[in-house]
mmCIF file of C-alpha atoms and ligand atoms in Angstrom:
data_model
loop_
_atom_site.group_PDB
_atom_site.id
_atom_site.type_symbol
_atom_site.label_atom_id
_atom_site.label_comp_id
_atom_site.label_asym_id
_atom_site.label_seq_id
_atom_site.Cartn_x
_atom_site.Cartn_y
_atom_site.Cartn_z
ATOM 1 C CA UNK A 15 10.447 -38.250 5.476
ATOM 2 C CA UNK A 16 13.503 -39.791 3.925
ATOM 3 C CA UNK A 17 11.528 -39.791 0.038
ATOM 4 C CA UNK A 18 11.419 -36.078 -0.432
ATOM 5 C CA UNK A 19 14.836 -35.920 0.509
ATOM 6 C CA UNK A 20 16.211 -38.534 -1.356
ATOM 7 C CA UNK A 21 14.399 -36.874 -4.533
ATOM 8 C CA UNK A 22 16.334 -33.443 -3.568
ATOM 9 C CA UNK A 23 19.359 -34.932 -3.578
ATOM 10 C CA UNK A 24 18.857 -36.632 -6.543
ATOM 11 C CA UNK A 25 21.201 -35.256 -9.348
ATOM 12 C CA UNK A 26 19.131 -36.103 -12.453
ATOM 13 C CA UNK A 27 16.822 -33.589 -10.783
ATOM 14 C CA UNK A 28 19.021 -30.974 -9.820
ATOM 15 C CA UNK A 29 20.651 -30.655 -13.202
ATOM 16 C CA UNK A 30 16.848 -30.104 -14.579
ATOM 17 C CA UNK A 31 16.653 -27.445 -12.232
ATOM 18 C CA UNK A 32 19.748 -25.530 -12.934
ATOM 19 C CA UNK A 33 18.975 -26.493 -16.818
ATOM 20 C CA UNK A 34 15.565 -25.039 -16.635
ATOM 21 C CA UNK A 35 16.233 -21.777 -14.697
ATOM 22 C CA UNK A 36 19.694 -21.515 -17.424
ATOM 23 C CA UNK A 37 16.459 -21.242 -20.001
ATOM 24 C CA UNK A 38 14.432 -19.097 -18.244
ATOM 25 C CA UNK A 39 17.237 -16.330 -18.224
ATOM 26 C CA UNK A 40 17.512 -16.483 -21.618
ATOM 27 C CA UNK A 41 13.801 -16.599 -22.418
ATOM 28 C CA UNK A 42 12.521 -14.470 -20.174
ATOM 29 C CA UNK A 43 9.882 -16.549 -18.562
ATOM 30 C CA UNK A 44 9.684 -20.278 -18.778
ATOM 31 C CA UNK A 45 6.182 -22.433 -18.412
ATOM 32 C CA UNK A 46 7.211 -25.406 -16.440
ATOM 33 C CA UNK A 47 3.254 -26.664 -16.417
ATOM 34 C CA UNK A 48 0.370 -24.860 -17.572
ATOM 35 C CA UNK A 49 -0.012 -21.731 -15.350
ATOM 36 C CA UNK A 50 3.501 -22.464 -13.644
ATOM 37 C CA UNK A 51 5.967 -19.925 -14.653
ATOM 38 C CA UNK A 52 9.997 -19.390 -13.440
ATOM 39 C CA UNK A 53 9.247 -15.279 -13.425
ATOM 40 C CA UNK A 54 11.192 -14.551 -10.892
ATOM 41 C CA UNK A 55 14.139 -16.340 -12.444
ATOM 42 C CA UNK A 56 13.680 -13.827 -15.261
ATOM 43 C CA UNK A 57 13.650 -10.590 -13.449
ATOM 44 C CA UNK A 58 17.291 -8.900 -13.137
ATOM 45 C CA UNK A 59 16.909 -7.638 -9.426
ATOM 46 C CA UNK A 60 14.815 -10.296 -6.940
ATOM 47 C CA UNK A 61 12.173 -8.839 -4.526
ATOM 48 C CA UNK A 62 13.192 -7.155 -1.511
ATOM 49 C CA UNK A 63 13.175 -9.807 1.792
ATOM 50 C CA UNK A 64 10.685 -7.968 3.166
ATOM 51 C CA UNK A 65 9.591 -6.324 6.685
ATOM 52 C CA UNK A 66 11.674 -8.207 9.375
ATOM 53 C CA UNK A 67 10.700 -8.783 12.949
ATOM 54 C CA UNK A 68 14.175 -7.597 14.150
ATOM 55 C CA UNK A 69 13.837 -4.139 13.406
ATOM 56 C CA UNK A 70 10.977 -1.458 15.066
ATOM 57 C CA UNK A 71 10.365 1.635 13.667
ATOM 58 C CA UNK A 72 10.140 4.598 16.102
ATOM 59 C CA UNK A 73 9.645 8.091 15.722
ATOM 60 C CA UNK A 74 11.127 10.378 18.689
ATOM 61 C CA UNK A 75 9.420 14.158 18.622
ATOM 62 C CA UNK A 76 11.508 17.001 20.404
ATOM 63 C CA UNK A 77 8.617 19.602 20.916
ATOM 64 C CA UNK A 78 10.769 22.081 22.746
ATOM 65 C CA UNK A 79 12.062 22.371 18.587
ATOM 66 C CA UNK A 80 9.116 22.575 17.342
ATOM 67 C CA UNK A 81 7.340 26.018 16.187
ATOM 68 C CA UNK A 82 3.964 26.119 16.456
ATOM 69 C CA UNK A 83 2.070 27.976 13.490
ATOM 70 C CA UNK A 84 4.619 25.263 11.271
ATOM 71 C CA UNK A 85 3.534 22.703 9.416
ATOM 72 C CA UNK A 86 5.862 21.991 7.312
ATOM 73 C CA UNK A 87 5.054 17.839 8.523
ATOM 74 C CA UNK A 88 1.809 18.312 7.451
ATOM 75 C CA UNK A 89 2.405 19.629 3.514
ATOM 76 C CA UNK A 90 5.253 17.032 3.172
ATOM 77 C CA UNK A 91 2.795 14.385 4.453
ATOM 78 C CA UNK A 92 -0.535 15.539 2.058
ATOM 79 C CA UNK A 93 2.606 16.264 -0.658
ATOM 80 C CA UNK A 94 4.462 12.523 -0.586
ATOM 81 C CA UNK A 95 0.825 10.754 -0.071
ATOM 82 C CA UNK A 96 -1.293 12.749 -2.687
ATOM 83 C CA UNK A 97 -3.598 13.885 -0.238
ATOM 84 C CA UNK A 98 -4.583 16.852 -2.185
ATOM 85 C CA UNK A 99 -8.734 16.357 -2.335
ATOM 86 C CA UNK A 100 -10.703 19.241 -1.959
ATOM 87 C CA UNK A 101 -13.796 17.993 0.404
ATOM 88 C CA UNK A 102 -17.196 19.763 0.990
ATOM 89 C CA UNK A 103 -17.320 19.553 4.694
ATOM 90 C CA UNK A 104 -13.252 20.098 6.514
ATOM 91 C CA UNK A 105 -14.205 17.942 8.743
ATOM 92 C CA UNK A 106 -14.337 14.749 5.747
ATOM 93 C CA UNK A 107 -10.588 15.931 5.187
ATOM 94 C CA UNK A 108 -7.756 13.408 5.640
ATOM 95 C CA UNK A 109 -5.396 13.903 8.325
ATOM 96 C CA UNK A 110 -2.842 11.955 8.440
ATOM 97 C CA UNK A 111 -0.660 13.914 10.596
ATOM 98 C CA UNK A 112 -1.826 16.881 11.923
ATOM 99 C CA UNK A 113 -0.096 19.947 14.338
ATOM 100 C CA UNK A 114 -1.495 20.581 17.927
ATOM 101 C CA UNK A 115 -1.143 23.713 20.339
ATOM 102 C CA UNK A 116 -0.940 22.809 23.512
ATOM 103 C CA UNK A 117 -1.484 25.507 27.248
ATOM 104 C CA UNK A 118 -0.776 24.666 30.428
ATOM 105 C CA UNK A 119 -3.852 26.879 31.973
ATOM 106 C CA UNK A 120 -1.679 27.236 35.273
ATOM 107 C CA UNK A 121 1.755 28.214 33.764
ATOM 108 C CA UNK A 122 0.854 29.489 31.215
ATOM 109 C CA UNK A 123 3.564 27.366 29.158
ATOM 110 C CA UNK A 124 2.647 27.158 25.393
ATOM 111 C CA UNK A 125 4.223 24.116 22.809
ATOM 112 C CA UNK A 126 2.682 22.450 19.631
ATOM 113 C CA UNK A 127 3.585 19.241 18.439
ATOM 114 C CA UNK A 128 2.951 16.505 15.023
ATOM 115 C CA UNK A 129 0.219 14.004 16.320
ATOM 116 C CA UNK A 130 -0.121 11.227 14.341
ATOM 117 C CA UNK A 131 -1.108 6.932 14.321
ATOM 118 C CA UNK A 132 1.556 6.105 17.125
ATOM 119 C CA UNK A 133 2.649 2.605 15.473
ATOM 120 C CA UNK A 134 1.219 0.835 18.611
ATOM 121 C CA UNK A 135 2.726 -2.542 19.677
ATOM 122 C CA UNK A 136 -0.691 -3.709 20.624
ATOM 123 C CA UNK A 137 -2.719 -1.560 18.523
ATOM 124 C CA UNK A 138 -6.410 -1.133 19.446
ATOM 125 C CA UNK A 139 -7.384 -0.349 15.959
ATOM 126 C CA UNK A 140 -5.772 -4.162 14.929
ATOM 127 C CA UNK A 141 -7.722 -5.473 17.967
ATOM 128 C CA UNK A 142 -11.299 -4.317 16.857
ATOM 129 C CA UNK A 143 -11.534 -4.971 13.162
ATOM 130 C CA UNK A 144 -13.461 -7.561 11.840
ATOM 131 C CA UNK A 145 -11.813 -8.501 8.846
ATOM 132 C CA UNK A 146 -8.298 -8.391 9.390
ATOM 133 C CA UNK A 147 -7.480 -5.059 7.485
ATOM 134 C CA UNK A 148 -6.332 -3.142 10.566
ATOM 135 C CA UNK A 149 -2.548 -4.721 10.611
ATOM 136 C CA UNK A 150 0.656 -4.328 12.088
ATOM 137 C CA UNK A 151 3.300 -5.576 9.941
ATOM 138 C CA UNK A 152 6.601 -6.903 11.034
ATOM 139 C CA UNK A 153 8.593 -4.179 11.768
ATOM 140 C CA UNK A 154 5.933 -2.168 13.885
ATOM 141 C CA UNK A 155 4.164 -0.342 10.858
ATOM 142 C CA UNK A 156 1.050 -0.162 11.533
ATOM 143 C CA UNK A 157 -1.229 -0.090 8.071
ATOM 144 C CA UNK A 158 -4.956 -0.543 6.968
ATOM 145 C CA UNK A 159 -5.262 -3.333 4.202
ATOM 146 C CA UNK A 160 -7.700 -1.438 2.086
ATOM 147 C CA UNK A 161 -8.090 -4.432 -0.074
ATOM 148 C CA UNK A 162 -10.301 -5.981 2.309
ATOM 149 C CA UNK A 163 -11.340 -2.655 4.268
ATOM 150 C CA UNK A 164 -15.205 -2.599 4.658
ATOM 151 C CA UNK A 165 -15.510 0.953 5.799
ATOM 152 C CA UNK A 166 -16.788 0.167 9.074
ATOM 153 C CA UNK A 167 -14.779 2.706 10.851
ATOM 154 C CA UNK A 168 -14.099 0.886 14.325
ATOM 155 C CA UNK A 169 -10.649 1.002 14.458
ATOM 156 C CA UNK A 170 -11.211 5.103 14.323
ATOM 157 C CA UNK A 171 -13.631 4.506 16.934
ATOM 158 C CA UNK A 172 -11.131 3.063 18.955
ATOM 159 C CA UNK A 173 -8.092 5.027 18.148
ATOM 160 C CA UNK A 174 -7.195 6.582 21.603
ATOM 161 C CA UNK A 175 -4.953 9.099 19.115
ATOM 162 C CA UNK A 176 -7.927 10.447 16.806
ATOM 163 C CA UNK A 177 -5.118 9.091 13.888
ATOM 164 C CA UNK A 178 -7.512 7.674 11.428
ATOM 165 C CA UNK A 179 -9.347 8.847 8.463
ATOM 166 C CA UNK A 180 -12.228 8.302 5.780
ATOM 167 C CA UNK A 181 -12.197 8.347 2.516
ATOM 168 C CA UNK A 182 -16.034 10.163 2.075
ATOM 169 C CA UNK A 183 -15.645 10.535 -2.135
ATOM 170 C CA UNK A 184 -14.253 9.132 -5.278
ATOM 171 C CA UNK A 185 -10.182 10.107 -5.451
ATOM 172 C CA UNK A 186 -8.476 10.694 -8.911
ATOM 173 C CA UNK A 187 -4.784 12.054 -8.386
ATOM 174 C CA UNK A 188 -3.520 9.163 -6.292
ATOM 175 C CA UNK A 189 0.606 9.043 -5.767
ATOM 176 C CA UNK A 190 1.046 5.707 -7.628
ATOM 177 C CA UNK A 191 2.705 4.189 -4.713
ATOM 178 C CA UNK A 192 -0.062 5.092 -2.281
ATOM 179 C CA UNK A 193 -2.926 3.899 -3.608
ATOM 180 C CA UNK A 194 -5.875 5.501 -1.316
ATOM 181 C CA UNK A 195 -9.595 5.999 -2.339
ATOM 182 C CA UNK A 196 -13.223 5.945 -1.374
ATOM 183 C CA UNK A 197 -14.554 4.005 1.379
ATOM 184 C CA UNK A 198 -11.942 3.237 3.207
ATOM 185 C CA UNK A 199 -10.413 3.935 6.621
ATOM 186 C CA UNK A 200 -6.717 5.478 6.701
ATOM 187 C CA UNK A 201 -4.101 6.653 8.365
ATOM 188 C CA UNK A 202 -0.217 7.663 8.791
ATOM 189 C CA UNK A 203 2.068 4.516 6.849
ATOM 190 C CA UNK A 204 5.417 5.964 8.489
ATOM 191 C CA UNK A 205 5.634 6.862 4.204
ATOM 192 C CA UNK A 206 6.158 2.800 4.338
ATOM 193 C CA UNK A 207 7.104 3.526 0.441
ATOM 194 C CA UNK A 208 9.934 5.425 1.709
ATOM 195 C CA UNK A 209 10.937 3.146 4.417
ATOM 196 C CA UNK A 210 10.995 0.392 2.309
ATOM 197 C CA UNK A 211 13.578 1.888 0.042
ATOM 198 C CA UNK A 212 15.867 3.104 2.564
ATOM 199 C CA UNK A 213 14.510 6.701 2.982
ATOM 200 C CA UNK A 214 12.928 8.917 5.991
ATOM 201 C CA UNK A 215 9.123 9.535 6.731
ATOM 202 C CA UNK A 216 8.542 12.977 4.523
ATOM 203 C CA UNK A 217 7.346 14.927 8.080
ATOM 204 C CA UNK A 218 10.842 13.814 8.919
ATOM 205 C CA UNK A 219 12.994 15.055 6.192
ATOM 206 C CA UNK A 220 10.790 18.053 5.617
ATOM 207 C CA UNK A 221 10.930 19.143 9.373
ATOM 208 C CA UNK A 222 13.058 22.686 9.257
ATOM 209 C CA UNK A 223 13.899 22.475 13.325
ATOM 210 C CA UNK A 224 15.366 18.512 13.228
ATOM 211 C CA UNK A 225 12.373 18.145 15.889
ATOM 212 C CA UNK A 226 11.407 14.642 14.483
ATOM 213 C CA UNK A 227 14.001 11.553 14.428
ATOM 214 C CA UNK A 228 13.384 8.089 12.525
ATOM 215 C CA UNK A 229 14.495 5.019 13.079
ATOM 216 C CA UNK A 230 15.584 1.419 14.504
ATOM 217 C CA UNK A 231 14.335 1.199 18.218
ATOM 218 C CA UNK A 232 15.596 -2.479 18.127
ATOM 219 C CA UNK A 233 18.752 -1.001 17.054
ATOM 220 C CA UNK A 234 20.796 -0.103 20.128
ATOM 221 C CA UNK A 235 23.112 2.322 17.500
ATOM 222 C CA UNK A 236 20.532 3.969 15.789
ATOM 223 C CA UNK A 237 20.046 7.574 16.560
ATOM 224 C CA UNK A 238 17.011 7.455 17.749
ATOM 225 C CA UNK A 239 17.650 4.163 20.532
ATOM 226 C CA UNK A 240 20.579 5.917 21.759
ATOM 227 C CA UNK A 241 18.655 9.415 22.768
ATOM 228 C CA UNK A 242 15.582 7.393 23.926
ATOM 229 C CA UNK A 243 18.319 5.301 26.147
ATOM 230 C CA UNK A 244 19.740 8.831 27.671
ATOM 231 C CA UNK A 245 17.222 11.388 27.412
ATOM 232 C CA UNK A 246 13.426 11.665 29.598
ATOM 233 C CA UNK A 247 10.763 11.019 26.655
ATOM 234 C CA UNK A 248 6.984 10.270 27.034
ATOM 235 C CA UNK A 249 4.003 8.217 25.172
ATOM 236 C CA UNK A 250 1.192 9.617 24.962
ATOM 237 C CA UNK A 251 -1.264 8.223 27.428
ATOM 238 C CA UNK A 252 1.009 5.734 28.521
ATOM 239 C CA UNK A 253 -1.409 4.589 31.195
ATOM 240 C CA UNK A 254 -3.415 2.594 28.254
ATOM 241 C CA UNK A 255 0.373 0.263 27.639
ATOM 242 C CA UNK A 256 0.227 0.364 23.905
ATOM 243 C CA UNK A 257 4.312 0.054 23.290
ATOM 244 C CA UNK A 258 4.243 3.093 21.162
ATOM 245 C CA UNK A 259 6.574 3.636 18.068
ATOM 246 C CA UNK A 260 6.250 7.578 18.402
ATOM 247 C CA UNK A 261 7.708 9.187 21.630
ATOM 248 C CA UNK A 262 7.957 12.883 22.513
ATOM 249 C CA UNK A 263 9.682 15.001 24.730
ATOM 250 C CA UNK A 264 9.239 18.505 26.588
ATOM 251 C CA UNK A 265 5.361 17.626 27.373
ATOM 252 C CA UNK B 29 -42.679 -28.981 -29.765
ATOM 253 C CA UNK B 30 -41.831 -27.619 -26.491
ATOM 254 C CA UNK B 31 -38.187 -28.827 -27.092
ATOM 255 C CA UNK B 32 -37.991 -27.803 -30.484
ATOM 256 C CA UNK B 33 -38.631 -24.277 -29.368
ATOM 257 C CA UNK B 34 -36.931 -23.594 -26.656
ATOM 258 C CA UNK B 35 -33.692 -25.063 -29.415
ATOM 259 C CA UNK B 36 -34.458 -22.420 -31.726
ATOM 260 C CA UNK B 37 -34.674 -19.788 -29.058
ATOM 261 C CA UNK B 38 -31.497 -20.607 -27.450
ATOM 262 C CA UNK B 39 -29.811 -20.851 -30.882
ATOM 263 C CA UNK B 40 -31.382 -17.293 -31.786
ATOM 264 C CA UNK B 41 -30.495 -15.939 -28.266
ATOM 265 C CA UNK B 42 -26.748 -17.163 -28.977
ATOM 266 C CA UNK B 43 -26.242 -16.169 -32.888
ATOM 267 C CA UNK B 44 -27.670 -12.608 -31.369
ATOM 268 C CA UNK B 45 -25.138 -13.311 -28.471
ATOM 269 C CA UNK B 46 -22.135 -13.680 -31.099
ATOM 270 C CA UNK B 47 -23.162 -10.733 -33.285
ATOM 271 C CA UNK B 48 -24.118 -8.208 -30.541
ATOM 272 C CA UNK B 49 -21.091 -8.315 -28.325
ATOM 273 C CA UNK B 50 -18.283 -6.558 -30.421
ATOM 274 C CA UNK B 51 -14.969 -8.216 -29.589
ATOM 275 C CA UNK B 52 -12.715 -6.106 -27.260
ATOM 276 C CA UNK B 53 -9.871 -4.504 -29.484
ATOM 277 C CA UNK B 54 -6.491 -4.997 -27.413
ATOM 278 C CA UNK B 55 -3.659 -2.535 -28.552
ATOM 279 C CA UNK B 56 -0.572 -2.914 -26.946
ATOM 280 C CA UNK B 57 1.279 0.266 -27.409
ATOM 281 C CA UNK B 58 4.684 -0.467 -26.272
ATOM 282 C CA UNK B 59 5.029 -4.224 -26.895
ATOM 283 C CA UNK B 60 7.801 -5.717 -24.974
ATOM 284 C CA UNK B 61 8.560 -8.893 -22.727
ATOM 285 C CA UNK B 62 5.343 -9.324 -20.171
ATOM 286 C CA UNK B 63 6.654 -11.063 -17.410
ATOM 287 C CA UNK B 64 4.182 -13.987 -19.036
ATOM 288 C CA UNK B 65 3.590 -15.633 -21.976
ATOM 289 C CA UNK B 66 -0.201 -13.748 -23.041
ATOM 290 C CA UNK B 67 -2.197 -16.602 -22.799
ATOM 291 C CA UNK B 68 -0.859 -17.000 -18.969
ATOM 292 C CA UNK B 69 -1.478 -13.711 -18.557
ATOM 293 C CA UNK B 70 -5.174 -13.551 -20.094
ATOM 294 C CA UNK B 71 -6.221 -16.297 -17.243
ATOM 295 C CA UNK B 72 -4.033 -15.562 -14.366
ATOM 296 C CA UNK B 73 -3.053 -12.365 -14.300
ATOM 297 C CA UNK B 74 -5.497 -11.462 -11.200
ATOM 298 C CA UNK B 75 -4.269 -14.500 -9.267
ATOM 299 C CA UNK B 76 -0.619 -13.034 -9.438
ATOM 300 C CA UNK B 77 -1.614 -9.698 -8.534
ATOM 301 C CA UNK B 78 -3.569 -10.658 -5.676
ATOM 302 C CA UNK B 79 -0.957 -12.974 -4.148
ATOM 303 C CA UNK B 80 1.779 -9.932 -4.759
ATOM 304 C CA UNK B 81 -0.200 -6.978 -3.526
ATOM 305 C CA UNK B 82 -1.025 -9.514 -0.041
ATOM 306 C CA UNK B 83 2.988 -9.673 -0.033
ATOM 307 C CA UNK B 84 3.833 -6.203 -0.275
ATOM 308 C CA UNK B 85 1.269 -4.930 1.884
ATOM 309 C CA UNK B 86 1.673 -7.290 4.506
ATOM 310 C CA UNK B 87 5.199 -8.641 4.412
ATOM 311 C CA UNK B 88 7.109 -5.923 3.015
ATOM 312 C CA UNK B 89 8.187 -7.911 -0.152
ATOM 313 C CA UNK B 90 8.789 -5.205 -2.702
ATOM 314 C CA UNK B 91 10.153 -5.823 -6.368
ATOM 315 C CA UNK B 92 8.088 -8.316 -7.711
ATOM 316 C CA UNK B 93 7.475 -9.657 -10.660
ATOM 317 C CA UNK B 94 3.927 -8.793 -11.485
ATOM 318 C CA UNK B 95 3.378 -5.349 -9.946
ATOM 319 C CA UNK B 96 0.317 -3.492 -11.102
ATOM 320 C CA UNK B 97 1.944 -0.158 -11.056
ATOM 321 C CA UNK B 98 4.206 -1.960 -14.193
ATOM 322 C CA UNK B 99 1.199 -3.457 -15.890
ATOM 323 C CA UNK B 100 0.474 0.462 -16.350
ATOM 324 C CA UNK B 101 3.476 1.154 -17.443
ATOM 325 C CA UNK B 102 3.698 -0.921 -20.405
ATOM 326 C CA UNK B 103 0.310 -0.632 -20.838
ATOM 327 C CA UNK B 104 -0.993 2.879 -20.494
ATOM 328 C CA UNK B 105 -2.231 4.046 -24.038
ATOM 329 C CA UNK B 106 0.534 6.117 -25.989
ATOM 330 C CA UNK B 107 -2.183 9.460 -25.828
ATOM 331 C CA UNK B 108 -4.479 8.924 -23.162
ATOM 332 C CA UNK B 109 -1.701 7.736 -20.730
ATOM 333 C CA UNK B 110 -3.847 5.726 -18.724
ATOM 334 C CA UNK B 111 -4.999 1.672 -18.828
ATOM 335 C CA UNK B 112 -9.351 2.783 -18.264
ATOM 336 C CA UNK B 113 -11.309 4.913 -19.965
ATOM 337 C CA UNK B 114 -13.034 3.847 -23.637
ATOM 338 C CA UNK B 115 -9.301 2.521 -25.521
ATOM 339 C CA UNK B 116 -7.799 1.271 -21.729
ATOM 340 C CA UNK B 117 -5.941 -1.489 -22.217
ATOM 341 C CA UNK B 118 -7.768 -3.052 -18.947
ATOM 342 C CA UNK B 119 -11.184 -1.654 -19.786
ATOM 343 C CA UNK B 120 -11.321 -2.842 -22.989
ATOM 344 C CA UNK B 121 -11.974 -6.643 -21.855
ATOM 345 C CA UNK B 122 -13.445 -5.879 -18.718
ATOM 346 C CA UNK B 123 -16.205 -4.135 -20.216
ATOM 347 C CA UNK B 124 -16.638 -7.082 -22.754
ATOM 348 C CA UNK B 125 -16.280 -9.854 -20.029
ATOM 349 C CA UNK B 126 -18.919 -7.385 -17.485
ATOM 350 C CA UNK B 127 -16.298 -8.018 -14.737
ATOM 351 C CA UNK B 128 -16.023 -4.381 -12.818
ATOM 352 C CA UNK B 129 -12.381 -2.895 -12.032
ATOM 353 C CA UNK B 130 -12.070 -1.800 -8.851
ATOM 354 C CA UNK B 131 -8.625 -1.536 -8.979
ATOM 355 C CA UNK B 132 -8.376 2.259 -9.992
ATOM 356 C CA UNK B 133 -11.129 3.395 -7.277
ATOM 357 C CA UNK B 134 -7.814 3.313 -5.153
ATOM 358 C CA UNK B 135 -4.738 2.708 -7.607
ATOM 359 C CA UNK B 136 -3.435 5.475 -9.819
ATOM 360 C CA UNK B 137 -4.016 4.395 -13.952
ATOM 361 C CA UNK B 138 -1.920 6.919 -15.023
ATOM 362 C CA UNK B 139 1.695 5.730 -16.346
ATOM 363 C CA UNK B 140 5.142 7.567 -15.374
ATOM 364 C CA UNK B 141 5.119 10.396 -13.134
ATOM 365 C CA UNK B 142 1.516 12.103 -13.924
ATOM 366 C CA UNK B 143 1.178 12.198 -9.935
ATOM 367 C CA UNK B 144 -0.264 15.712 -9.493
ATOM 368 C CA UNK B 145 -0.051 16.114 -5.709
ATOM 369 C CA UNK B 146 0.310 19.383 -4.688
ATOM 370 C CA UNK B 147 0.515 19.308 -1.037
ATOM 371 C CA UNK B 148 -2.620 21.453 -0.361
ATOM 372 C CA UNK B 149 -4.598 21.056 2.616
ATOM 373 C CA UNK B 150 -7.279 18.910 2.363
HETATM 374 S S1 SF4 C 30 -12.790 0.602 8.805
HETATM 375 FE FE1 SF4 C 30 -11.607 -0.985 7.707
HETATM 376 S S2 SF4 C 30 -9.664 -1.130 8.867
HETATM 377 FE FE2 SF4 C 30 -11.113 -0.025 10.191
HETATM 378 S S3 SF4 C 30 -12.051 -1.593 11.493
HETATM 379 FE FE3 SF4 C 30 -13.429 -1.385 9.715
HETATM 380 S S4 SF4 C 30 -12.688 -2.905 8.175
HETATM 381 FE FE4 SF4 C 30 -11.057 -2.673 9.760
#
């Protein structure tokens, strides 16, 4: 125990260090051993810390704002991901978010709503796959690795939400921060390329009625975690106790 | 005579080797500062990508060094703004070495902002 420390602390060493990463600023990039490189030492701005456990992202849905026969979500959604494939059969096409009308037979009372992958806590789509790519990252985003996506199409098998897409042909005109193609299963990110730098979900900046809020659930300031601590809101099929990230209200 | 041969037929099959593989032709159209030396980035550059794109898709880590939406932009040829095709940058020595790209069956080759989404239902 005592030996790795003692070589820490060892100033000869420490002056290498600082020496070594003094060089790599000015050269760019510094080879320490063959195939060992100081790269990051070289870039001017270091990588982002990454998705952090403390935070949840939520979505909270207002449907008494929203119009049905709009879907201004949906454009903004095919717009910011590149979904913008023509496919043979509609059925093939990708939905990541799509609008539903909704009747109460007895009342007669009519309201549409965004559905959408509800960023489960314990998501059933994680739970099924058999190679890992169904994941829920830190924060509550739920994404589909499509690295190591096989295709098999479980997790839209067992999507109680009908979220999930495939990928049936070859895909050319890609946003270069969503990469998305053939073959594999996907669905709503929460525009995790927006979220990452600070911004809002495109449904939820293009949304002309305010009916969709983003944010911090963990966050007891945030918009959205103060209305969901004062107002009535509902999950969707709560009975199956998924935690979910999206809530609505007026259904 | 057996060995003797089966020498002259592997020295035929590799001369024929040599001459019948033309040498990929690498033009780097806006040379710069790679985040590697070349000869780093010849042998490992799909070790760093791999180990990044795990990162960013899984922990969130964005702003990385090696970043293959960069490797396009530096390396995208000057006219056909993209790293495949016949001239690509990354095609060019993957066709040589046989070793099939599957990056681009998902990741955008086009450099800058080329994105044509138009928002149109799918
Ligand atoms: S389609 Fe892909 S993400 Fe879905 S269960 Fe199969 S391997 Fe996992």
């Amino acid at each position: 125990m005592s030996a790795p420390q003692n070589r820490i602390n060892n100033p000869s060493r420490r002056n290498f260090i600082a020496a070594t990463a003094v060089g790599a600023a000015s050269l760019g990039a510094v080879a320490l051993a063959p195939g060992l490189h100081l790269i990051e030492v070289s870039q001017a701005s270091a990588p982002s810390a990454g998705a952090s456990s403390k935070v949840r992202w939520g979505m909270l849905i207002d449907t008494t704002k929203c119009a049905s026969g709009c879907d201004e979500c949906v454009q903004a959604c095919n717009t910011e991901n590149g979904i913008n494939e023509t496919v043979q059969d509609a059925r093939q096409g990708s939905q990541w978010i799509r609008k539903i009308d909704l009747k109460d037979p007895q009342s007669g009372r009519q309201h549409s709503l965004p559905m959408m992958c509800q960023h489960c806590e314990k998501p059933p789509c994680v739970d099924v796959c058999p190679t890992g790519a169904s994941m829920k990252r830190a924060d509550g985003i739920v994404l589909v690795d499509r690295h190591i996506c096989i295709g098999c199409r479980y997790c839209m098998m067992a999507c109680p939400y009908k979220a999930r897409s495939f990928v049936h042909q070859p895909l050319t005109e890609q946003n270069p921060q969503v990469p998305r193609g053939m073959g594999c299963v996907e669905s709503c990110t929460f525009c995790v390329q927006r979220v990452d730098r600070g911004l809002k979900p495109a449904c939820v900046e293009a949304c002309p009625e305010g009916a969709m809020t983003f944010g911090d659930l963990n966050d007891p300031n945030s918009d959205i975690a103060r209305r969901l601590a004062n107002e009535a809101s509902t999950q969707v099929r709560a009975d199956l106790k998924l935690g979910l990230g999206v809530r609505y209200q007026g259904i | 005579m057996k060995a003797v041969a089966l020498a002259l037929l592997l020295a035929l099959t590799s001369v024929l080797a040599l001459a019948g593989a033309p040498k990929p032709v690498i033009r780097i159209e806006n040379p710069g500062q790679c985040i590697a030396p070349a000869a780093e980035m010849r042998k490992n550059h799909m070790e760093m990508l791999k180990h990044q794109r795990d990162r960013t898709l899984r922990q969130g880590i964005r702003g990385e060094a090696a970043s293959l939406n960069e490797c396009i932009n530096c390396h995208a040829g000057k006219t056909s703004g993209t790293v495949t095709g016949q001239d690509g940058f990354c095609q060019q020595c993957h066709s040589y070495v046989a070793v099939k790209l599957d990056c681009w069956d998902c990741h955008q080759p086009k450099a800058g902002n080329q994105h044509a989404a138009t928002g149109v239902k799918p």
